[in-house]
CSV table of C-alpha atoms in Angstrom, one decimal:
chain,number,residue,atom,x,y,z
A,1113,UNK,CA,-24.3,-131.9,-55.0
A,1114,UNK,CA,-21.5,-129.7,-53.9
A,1115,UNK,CA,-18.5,-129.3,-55.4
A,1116,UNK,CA,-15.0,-128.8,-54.2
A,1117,UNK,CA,-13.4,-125.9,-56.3
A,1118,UNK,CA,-9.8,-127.4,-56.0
A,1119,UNK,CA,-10.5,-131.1,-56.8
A,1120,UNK,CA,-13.8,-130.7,-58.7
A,1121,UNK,CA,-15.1,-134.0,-56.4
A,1122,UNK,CA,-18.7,-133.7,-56.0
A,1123,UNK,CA,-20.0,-134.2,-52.5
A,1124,UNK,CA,-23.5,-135.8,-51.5
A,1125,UNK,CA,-25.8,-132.8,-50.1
A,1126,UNK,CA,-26.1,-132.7,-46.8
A,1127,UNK,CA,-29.6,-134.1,-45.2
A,1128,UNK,CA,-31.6,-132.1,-43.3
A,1129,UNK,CA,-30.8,-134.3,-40.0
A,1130,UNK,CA,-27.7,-131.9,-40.6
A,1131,UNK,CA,-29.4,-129.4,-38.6
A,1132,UNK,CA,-32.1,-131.0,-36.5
A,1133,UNK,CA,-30.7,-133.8,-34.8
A,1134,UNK,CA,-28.1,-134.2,-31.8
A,1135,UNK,CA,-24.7,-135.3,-32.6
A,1136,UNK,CA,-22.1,-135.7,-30.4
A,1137,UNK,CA,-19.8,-135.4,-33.0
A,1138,UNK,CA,-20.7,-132.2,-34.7
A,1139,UNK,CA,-17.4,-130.2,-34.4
A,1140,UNK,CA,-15.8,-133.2,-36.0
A,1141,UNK,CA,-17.8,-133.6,-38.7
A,1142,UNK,CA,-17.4,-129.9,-39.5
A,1143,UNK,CA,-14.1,-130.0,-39.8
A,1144,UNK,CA,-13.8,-132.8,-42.0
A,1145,UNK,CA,-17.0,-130.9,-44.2
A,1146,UNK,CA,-14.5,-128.0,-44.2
A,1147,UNK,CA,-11.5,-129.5,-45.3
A,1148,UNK,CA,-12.8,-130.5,-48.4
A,1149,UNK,CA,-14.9,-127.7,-49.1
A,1150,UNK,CA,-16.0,-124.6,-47.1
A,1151,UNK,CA,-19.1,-124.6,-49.3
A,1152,UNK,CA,-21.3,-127.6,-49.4
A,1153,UNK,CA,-25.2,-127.6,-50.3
A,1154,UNK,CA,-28.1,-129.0,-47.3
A,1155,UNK,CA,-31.5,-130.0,-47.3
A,1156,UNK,CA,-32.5,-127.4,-45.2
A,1157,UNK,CA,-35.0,-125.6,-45.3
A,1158,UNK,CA,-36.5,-129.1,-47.0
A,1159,UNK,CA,-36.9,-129.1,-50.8
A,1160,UNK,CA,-35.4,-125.5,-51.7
A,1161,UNK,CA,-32.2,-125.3,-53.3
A,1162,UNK,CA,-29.6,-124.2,-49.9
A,1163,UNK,CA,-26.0,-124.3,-48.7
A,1164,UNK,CA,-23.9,-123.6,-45.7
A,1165,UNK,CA,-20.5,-122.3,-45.5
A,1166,UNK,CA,-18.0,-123.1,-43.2
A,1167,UNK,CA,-14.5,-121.5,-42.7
A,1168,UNK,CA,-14.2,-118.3,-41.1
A,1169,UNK,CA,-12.8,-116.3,-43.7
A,1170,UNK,CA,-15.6,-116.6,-46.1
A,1171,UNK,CA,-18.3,-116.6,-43.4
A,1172,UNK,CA,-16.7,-113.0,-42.2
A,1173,UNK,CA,-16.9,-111.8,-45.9
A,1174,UNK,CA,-20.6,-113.4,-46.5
A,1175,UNK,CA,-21.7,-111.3,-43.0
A,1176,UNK,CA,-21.2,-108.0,-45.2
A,1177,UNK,CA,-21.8,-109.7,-49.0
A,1178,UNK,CA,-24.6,-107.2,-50.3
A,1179,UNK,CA,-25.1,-110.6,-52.7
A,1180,UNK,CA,-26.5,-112.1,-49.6
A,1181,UNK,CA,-30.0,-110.3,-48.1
A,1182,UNK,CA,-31.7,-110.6,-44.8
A,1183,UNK,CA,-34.9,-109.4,-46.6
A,1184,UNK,CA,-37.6,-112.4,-46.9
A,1185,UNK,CA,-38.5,-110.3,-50.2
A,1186,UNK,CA,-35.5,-112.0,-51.6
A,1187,UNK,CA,-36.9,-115.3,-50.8
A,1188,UNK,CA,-38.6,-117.2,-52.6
A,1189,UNK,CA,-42.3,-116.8,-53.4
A,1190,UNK,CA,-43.5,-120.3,-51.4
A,1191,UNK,CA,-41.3,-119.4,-48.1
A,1192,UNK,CA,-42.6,-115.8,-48.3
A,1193,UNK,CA,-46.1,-117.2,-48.4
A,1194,UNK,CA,-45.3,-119.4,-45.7
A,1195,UNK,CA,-43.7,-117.0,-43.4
A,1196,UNK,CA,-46.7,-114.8,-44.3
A,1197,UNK,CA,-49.6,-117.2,-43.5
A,1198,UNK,CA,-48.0,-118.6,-40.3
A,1199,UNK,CA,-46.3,-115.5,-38.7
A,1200,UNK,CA,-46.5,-112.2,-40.8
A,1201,UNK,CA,-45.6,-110.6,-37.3
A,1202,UNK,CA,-42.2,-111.7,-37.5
A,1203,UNK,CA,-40.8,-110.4,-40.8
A,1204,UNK,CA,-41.3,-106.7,-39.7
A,1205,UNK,CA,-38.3,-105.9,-37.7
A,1206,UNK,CA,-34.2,-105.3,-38.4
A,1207,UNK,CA,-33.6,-108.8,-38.6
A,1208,UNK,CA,-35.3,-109.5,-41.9
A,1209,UNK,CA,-34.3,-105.9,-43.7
A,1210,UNK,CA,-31.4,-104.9,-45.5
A,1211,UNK,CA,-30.1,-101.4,-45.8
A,1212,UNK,CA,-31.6,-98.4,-45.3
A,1213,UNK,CA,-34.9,-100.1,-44.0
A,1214,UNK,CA,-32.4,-102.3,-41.3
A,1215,UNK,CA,-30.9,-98.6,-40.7
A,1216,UNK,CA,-34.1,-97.4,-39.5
A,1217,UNK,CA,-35.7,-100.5,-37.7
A,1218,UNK,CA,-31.8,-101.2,-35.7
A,1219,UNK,CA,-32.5,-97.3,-34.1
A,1220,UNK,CA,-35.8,-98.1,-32.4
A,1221,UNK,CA,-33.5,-100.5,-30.1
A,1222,UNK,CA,-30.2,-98.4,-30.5
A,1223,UNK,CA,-30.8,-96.6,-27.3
A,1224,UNK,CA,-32.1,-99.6,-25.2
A,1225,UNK,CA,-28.9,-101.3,-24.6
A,1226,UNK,CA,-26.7,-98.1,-23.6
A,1227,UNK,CA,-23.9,-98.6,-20.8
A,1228,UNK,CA,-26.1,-96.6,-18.7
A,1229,UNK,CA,-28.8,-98.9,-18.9
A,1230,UNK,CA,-26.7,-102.0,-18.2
A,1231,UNK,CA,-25.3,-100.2,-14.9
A,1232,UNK,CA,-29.0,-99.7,-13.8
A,1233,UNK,CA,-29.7,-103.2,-14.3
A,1234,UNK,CA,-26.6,-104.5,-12.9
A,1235,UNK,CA,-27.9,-105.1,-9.2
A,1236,UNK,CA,-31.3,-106.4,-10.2
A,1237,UNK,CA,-29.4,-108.7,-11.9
A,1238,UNK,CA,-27.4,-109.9,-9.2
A,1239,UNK,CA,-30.6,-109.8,-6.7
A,1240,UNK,CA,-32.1,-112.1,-9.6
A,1241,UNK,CA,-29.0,-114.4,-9.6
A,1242,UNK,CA,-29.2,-115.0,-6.0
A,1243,UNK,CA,-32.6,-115.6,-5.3
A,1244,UNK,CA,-32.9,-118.4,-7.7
A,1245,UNK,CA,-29.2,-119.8,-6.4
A,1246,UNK,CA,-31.1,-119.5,-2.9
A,1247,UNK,CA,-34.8,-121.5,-4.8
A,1248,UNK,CA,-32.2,-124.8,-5.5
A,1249,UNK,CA,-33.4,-127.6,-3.3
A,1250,UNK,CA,-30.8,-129.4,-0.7
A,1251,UNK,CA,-27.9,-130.8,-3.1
A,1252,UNK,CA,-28.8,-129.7,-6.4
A,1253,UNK,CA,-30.8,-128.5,-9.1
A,1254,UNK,CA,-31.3,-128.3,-12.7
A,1255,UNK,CA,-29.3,-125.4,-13.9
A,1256,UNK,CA,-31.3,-125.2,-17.3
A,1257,UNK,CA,-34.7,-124.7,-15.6
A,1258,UNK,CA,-33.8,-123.2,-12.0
A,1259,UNK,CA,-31.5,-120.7,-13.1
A,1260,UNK,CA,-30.2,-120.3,-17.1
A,1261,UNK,CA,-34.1,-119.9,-18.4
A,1262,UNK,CA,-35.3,-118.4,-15.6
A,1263,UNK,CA,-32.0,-115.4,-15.1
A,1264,UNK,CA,-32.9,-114.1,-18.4
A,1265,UNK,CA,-36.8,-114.0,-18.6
A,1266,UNK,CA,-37.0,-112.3,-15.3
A,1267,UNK,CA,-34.3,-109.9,-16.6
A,1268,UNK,CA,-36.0,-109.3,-19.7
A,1269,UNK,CA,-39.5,-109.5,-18.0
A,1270,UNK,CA,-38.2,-106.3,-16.0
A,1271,UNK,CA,-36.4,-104.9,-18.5
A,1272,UNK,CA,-39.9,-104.2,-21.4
A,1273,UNK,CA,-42.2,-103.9,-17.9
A,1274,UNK,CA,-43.4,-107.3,-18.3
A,1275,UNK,CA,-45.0,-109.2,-15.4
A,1276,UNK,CA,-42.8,-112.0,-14.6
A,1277,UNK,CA,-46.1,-114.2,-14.0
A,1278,UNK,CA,-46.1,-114.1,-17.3
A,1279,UNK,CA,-42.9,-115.7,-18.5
A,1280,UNK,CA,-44.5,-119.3,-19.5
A,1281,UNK,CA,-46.6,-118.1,-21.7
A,1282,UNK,CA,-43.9,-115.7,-23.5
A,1283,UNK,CA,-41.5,-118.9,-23.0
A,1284,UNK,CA,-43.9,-121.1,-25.0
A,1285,UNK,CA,-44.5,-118.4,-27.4
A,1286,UNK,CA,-41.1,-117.5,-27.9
A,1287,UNK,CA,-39.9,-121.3,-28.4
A,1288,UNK,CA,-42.6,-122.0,-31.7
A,1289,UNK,CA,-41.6,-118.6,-33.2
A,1290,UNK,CA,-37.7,-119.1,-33.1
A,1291,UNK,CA,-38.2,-121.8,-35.4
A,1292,UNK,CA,-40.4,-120.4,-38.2
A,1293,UNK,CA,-41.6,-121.7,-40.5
A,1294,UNK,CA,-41.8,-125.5,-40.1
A,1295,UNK,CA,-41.8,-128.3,-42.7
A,1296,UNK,CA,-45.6,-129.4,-41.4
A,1297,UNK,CA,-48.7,-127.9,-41.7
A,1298,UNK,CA,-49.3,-129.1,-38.0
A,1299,UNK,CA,-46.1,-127.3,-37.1
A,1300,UNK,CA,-46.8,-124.6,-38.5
A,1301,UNK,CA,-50.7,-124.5,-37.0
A,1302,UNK,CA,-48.8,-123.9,-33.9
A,1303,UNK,CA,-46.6,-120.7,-35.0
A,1304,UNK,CA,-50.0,-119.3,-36.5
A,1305,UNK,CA,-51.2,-119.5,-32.7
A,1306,UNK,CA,-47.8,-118.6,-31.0
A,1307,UNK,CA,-47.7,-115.6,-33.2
A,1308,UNK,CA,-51.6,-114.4,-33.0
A,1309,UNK,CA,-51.1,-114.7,-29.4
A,1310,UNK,CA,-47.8,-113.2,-28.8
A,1311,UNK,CA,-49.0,-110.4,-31.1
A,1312,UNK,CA,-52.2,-109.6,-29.2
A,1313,UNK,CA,-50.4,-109.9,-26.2
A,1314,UNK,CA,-48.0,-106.9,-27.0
A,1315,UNK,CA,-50.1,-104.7,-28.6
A,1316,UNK,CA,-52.3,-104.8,-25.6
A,1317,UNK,CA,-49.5,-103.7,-23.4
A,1318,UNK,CA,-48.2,-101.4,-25.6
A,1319,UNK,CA,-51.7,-100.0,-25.3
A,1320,UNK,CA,-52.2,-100.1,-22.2
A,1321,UNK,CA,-48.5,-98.6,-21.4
A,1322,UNK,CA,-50.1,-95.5,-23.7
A,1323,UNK,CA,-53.1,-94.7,-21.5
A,1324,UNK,CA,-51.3,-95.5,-18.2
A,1325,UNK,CA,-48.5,-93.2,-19.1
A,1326,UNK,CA,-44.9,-93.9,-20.0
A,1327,UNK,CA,-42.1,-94.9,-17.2
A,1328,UNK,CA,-38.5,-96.0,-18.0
A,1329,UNK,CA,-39.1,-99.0,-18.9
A,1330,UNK,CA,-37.8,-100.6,-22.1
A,1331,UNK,CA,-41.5,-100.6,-23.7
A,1332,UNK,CA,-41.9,-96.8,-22.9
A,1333,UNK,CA,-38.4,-96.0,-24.2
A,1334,UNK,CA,-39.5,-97.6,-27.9
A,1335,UNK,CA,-42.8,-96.1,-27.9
A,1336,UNK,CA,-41.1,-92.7,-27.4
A,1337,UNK,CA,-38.7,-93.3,-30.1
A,1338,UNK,CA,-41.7,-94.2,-32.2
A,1339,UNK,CA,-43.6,-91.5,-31.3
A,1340,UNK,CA,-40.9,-88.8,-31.4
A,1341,UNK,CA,-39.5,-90.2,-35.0
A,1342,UNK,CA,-42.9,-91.0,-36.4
A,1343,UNK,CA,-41.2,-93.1,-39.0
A,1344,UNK,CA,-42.3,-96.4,-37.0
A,1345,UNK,CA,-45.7,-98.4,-37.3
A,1346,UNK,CA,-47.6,-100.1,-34.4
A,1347,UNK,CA,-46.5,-103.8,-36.4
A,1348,UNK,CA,-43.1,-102.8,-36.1
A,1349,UNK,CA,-43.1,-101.9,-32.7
A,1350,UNK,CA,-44.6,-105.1,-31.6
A,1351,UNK,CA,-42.3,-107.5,-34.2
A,1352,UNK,CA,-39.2,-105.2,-32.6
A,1353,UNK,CA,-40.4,-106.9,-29.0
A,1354,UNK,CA,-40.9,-110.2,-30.2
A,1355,UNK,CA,-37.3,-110.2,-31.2
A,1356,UNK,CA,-36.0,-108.5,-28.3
A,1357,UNK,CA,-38.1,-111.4,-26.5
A,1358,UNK,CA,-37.0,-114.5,-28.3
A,1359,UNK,CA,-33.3,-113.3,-28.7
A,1360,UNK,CA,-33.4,-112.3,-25.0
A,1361,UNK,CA,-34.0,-115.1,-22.9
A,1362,UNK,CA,-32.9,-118.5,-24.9
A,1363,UNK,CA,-29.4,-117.5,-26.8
A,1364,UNK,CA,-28.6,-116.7,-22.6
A,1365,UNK,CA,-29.6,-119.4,-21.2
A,1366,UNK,CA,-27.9,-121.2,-23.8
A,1367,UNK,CA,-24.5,-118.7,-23.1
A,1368,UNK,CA,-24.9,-120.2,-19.1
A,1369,UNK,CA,-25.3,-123.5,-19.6
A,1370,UNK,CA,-23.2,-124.3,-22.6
A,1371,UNK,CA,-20.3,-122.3,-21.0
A,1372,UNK,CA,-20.8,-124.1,-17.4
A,1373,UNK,CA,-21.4,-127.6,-19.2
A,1374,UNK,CA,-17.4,-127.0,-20.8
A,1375,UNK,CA,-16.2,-125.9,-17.4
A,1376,UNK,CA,-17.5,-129.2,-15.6
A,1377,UNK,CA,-15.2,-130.7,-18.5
A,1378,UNK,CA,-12.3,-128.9,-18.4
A,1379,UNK,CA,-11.9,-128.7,-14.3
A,1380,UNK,CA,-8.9,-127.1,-14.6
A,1381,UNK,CA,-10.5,-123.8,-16.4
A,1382,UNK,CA,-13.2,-124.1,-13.5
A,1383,UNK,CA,-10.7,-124.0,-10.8
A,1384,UNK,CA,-8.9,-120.8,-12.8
A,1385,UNK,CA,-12.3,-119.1,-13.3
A,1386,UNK,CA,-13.2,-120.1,-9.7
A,1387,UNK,CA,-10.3,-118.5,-8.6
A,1388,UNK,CA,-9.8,-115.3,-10.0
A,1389,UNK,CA,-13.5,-114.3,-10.9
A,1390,UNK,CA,-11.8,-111.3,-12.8
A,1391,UNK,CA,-11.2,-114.1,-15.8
A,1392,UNK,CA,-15.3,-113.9,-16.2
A,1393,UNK,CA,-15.7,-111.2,-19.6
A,1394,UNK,CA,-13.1,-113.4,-21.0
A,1395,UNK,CA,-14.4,-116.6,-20.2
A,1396,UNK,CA,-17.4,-115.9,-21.7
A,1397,UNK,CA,-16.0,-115.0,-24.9
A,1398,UNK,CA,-14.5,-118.3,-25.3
A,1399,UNK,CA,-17.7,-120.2,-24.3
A,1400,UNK,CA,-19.2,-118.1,-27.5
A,1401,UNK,CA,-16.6,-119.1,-29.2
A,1402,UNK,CA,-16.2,-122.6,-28.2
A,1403,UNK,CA,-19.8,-123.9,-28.2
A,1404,UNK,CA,-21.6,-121.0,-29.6
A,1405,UNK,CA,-25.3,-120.5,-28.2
A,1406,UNK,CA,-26.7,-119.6,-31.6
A,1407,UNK,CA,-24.5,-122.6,-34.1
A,1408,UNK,CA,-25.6,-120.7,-37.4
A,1409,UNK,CA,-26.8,-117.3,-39.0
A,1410,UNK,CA,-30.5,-116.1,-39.1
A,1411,UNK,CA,-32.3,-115.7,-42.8
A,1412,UNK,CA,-29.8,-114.9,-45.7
A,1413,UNK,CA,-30.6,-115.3,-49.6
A,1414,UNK,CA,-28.9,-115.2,-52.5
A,1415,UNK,CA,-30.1,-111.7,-53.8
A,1416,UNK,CA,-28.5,-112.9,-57.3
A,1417,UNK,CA,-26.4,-115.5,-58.8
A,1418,UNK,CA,-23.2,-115.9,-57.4
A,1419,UNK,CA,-19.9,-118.3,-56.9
A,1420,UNK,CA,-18.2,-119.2,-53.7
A,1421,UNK,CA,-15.1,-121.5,-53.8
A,1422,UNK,CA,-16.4,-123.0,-57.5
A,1423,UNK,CA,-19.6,-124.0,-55.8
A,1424,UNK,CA,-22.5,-122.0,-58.1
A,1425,UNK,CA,-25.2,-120.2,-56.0
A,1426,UNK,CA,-28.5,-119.7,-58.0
A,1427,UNK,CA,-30.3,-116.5,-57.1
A,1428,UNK,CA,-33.1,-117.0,-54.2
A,1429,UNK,CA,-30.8,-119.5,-52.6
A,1430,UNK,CA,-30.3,-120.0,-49.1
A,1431,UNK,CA,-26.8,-119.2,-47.4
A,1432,UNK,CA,-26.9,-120.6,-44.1
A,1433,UNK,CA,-23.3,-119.2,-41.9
A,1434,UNK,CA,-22.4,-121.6,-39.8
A,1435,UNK,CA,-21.0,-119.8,-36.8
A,1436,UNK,CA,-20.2,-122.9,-34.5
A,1437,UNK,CA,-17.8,-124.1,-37.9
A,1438,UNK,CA,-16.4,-121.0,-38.2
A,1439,UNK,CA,-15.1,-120.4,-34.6
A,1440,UNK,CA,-13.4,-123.3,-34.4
A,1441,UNK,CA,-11.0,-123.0,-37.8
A,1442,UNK,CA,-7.6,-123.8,-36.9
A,1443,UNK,CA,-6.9,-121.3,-39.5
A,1444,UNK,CA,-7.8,-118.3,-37.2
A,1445,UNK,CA,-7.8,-120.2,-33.8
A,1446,UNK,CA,-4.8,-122.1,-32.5
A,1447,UNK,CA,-5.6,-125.8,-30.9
A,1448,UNK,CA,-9.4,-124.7,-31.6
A,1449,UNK,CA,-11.3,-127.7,-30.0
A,1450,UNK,CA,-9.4,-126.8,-26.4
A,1451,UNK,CA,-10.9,-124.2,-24.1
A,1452,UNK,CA,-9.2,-121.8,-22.9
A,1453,UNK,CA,-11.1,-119.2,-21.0
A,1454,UNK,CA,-7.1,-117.1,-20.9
A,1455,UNK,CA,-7.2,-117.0,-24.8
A,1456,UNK,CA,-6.5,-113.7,-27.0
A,1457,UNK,CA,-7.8,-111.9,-28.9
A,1458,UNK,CA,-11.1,-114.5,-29.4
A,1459,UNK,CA,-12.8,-113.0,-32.7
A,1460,UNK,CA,-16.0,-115.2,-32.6
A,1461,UNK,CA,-19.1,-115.1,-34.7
A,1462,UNK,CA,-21.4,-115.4,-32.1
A,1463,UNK,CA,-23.0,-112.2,-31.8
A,1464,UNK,CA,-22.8,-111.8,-36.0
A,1465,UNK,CA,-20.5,-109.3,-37.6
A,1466,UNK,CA,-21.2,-106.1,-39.4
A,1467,UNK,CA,-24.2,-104.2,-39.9
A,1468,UNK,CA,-26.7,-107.0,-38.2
A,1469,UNK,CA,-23.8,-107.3,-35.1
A,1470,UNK,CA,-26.3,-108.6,-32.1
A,1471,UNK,CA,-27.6,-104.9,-30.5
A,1472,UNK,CA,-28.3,-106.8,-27.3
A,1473,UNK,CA,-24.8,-108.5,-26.8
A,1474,UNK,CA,-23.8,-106.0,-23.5
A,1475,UNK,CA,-27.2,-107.1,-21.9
A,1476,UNK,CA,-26.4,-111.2,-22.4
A,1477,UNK,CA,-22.6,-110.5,-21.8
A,1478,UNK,CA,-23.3,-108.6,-18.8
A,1479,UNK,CA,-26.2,-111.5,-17.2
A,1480,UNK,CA,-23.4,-113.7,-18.2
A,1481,UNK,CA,-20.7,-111.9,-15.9
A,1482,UNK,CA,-22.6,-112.0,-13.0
A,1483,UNK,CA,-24.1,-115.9,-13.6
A,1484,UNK,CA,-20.6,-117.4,-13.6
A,1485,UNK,CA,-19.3,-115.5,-11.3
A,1486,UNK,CA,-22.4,-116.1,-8.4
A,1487,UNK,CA,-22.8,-119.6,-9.4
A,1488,UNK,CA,-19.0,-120.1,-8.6
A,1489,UNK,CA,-18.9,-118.2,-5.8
A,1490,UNK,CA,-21.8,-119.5,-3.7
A,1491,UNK,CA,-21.8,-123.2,-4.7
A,1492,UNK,CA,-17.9,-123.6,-4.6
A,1493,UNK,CA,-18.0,-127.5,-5.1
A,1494,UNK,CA,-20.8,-127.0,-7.7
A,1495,UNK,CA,-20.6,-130.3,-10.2
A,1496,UNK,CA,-22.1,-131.6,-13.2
A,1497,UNK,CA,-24.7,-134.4,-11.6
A,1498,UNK,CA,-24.5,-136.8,-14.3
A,1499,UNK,CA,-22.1,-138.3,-16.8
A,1500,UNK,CA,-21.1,-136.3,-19.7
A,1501,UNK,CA,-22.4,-138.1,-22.5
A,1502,UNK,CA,-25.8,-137.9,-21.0
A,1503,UNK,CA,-26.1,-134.3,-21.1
A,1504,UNK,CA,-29.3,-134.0,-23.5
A,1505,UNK,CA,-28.8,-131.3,-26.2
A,1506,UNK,CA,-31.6,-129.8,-28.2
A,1507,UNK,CA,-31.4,-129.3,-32.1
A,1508,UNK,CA,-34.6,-127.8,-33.5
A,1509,UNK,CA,-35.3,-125.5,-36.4
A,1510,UNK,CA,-33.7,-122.8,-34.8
A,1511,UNK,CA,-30.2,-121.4,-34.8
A,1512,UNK,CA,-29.4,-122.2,-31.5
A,1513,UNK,CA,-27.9,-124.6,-29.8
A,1514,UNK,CA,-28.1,-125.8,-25.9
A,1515,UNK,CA,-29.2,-128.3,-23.2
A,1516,UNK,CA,-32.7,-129.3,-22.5
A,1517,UNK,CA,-31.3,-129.9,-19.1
A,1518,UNK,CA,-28.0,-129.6,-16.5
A,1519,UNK,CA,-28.2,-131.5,-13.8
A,1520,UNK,CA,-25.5,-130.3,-11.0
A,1521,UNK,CA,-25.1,-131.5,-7.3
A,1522,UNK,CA,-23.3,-129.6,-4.7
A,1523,UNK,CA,-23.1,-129.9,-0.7
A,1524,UNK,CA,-22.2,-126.0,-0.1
A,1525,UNK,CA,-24.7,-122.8,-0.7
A,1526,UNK,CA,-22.6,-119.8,0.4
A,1527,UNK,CA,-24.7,-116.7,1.3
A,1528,UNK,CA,-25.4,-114.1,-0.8
């Protein structure tokens, strides 16, 4: 049970349903888990000892705890061995290290998401935005599939040098290994294959990219910081581009969707947006903010014993951040459940905070930018196709959170 450090009342733990099914309700529900307690223990990952946190303030202060590791080291021994039978390929870049080994992994990427780079990419982004916008059928389309999946592979496809023929397979791939491990041993059969394959996939290319010579693409430009540094392995080279894969595709399509599924209910912030496109960088902050495509942190442990608002924390616990809670305290955020795409100063959690801040957040604000603002533009009467409640949202064992689908209808395609 949790307890509340002001009132001592123990609460129930929370189930592991917590996390893994839809709820139309969620925001409410974590407001009402943090008014009695920013701290409460879950059933997640099932059977080991696990809490999340909920208010900003202590969510901003666990981001940076040094109590709390990203290393799977500090795990304990069964979910190492799990992690390690299923996927060893994923527990070898930045996002499972603490200092100095997350020092050294973050500069292999450093210098892949530069300002330079994201004014190169700029037009292929738009070119990309407009020839699926021209793909939709007469009418309408599903914006999940058509466009928000689709923007972001082909961007990130283009981006490492990928073939873009070979986005389903990186797709499927991508979607088993963002929720590793599993609770089955069916489950996590699956991951074991996902991860072989994705693995053999990209040390072939990173292969063959070495005997074809290097170009400017964002393969070559790690290999070269590999090869110039000498202080990075082939493993980690290839677990660096599964992340940049999985974090580059879904948490975006997830920004698009979620953000145009809370302007089709809010029509007055669509008409705003709509009509002066120069709201877009802040718009999408408060879509982050507001219905965050990633709801919780990635891996954190309790590297010792600790205490957070009288709730104990035994050592090799996990501390689960729950982001989507967090940016919607009415202590940081005023009227936090209304959006307002004109609102100041929005400091969400969405991309993280500190040392593990998101290195690729220019790239998905950036494809983010120009999605709004081309979708808007060209389908001026665009509209959600049907009613709100029936908007299907997908809770896995990842930490994201967005639409399996968005069905919108319009009677106008502008040209390009």
């Amino acid at each position: 049970m949790s307890t509340g450090a002001s009132s001592g009342v123990e609460y129930e733990k929370l189930p592991p349903e917590f996390f893994t099914e839809p709820n139309p309700n969620r925001h409410a529900d974590n407001a009402a888990l943090r008014s009695k307690c920013p701290v409460h223990q879950v059933n997640h990952p099932v059977g080991a000892e696990a809490y999340v946190v909920m208010d900003y303030e202590t969510v901003s202060k666990m981001f940076s705890d040094p109590r709390l590791s990203k290393s799977v080291s500090k795990a304990p021994a069964w979910w190492q061995d799990l992690l390690k039978d299923s996927s060893p390929i994923l527990i070898k870049n930045m996002l499972t290290a603490d200092a100095p080994e997350h020092t050294r992994l973050r500069k292999l990427v450093a210098q892949a998401f530069t300002p330079r780079k994201m004014r190169e990419l700029r037009p292929k982004i738009q070119q990309t935005c407009d020839e699926l916008i021209d793909a939709f059928g007469e009418g309408g389309a599903d914006l999940f599939t058509e466009f928000a999946l689709l923007l972001p592979l082909k961007v990130i496809c283009e981006f490492l040098g990928v073939p873009f023929e070979d986005r389903d397979k990186l797709h499927e791939w991508g979607l088993y290994l963002s929720g590793a491990p599993y609770h089955t041993d069916e489950e996590n059969a699956k991951l074991k294959w996902a991860s072989d394959s994705m693995e053999q996939y990209l040390s072939d290319l990173l292969a063959r990219r070495r005997a074809e010579g290097l170009g400017e693409d964002l393969v070559s430009v790690l290999i070269r910081a590999a090869d110039e540094d000498g202080r990075f392995t082939n493993d980690e080279l290839v677990s660096t581009l599964v992340l940049l894969i999985n974090a580059g595709h879904k948490t975006t399509a997830n920004l698009i969707c979620n953000g145009m599924e809370a302007l089709f209910a809010h029509p007055d912030q669509l008409e705003l947006l709509r009509s002066d496109p120069e709201l877009a960088p802040n718009a999408i902050e408060e879509f982050l903010r507001y219905e965050s495509p990633v709801y919780r942190g990635t891996l954190r442990v309790a590297a010792e014993d600790m205490e957070l608002h009288g709730v104990p924390i035994g050592k090799e616990s996990f501390v689960h951040l729950m982001i989507s809670s967090a940016n919607r305290d009415p202590e940081v955020f005023e009227d936090p459940d209304r959006l307002d795409i004109r609102r100041s100063n929005i400091r969400h959690f969405s991309f993280g905070h500190g040392a593990h801040f998101c290195p690729g957040s220019p790239l998905s604000r950036l494809e983010g930018e120009i999605a709004f603002n081309t979708l808007l533009r060209r389908l001026p009467d665009i509209a959600l196709g049907v009613p709100h409640e029936e908007v299907a949202w997908l809770y896995d064992n990842s930490v994201g959170r967005g639409v399996t689908s968005l069905p919108v209808t319009f009677t106008t395609k502008l040209p390009a």
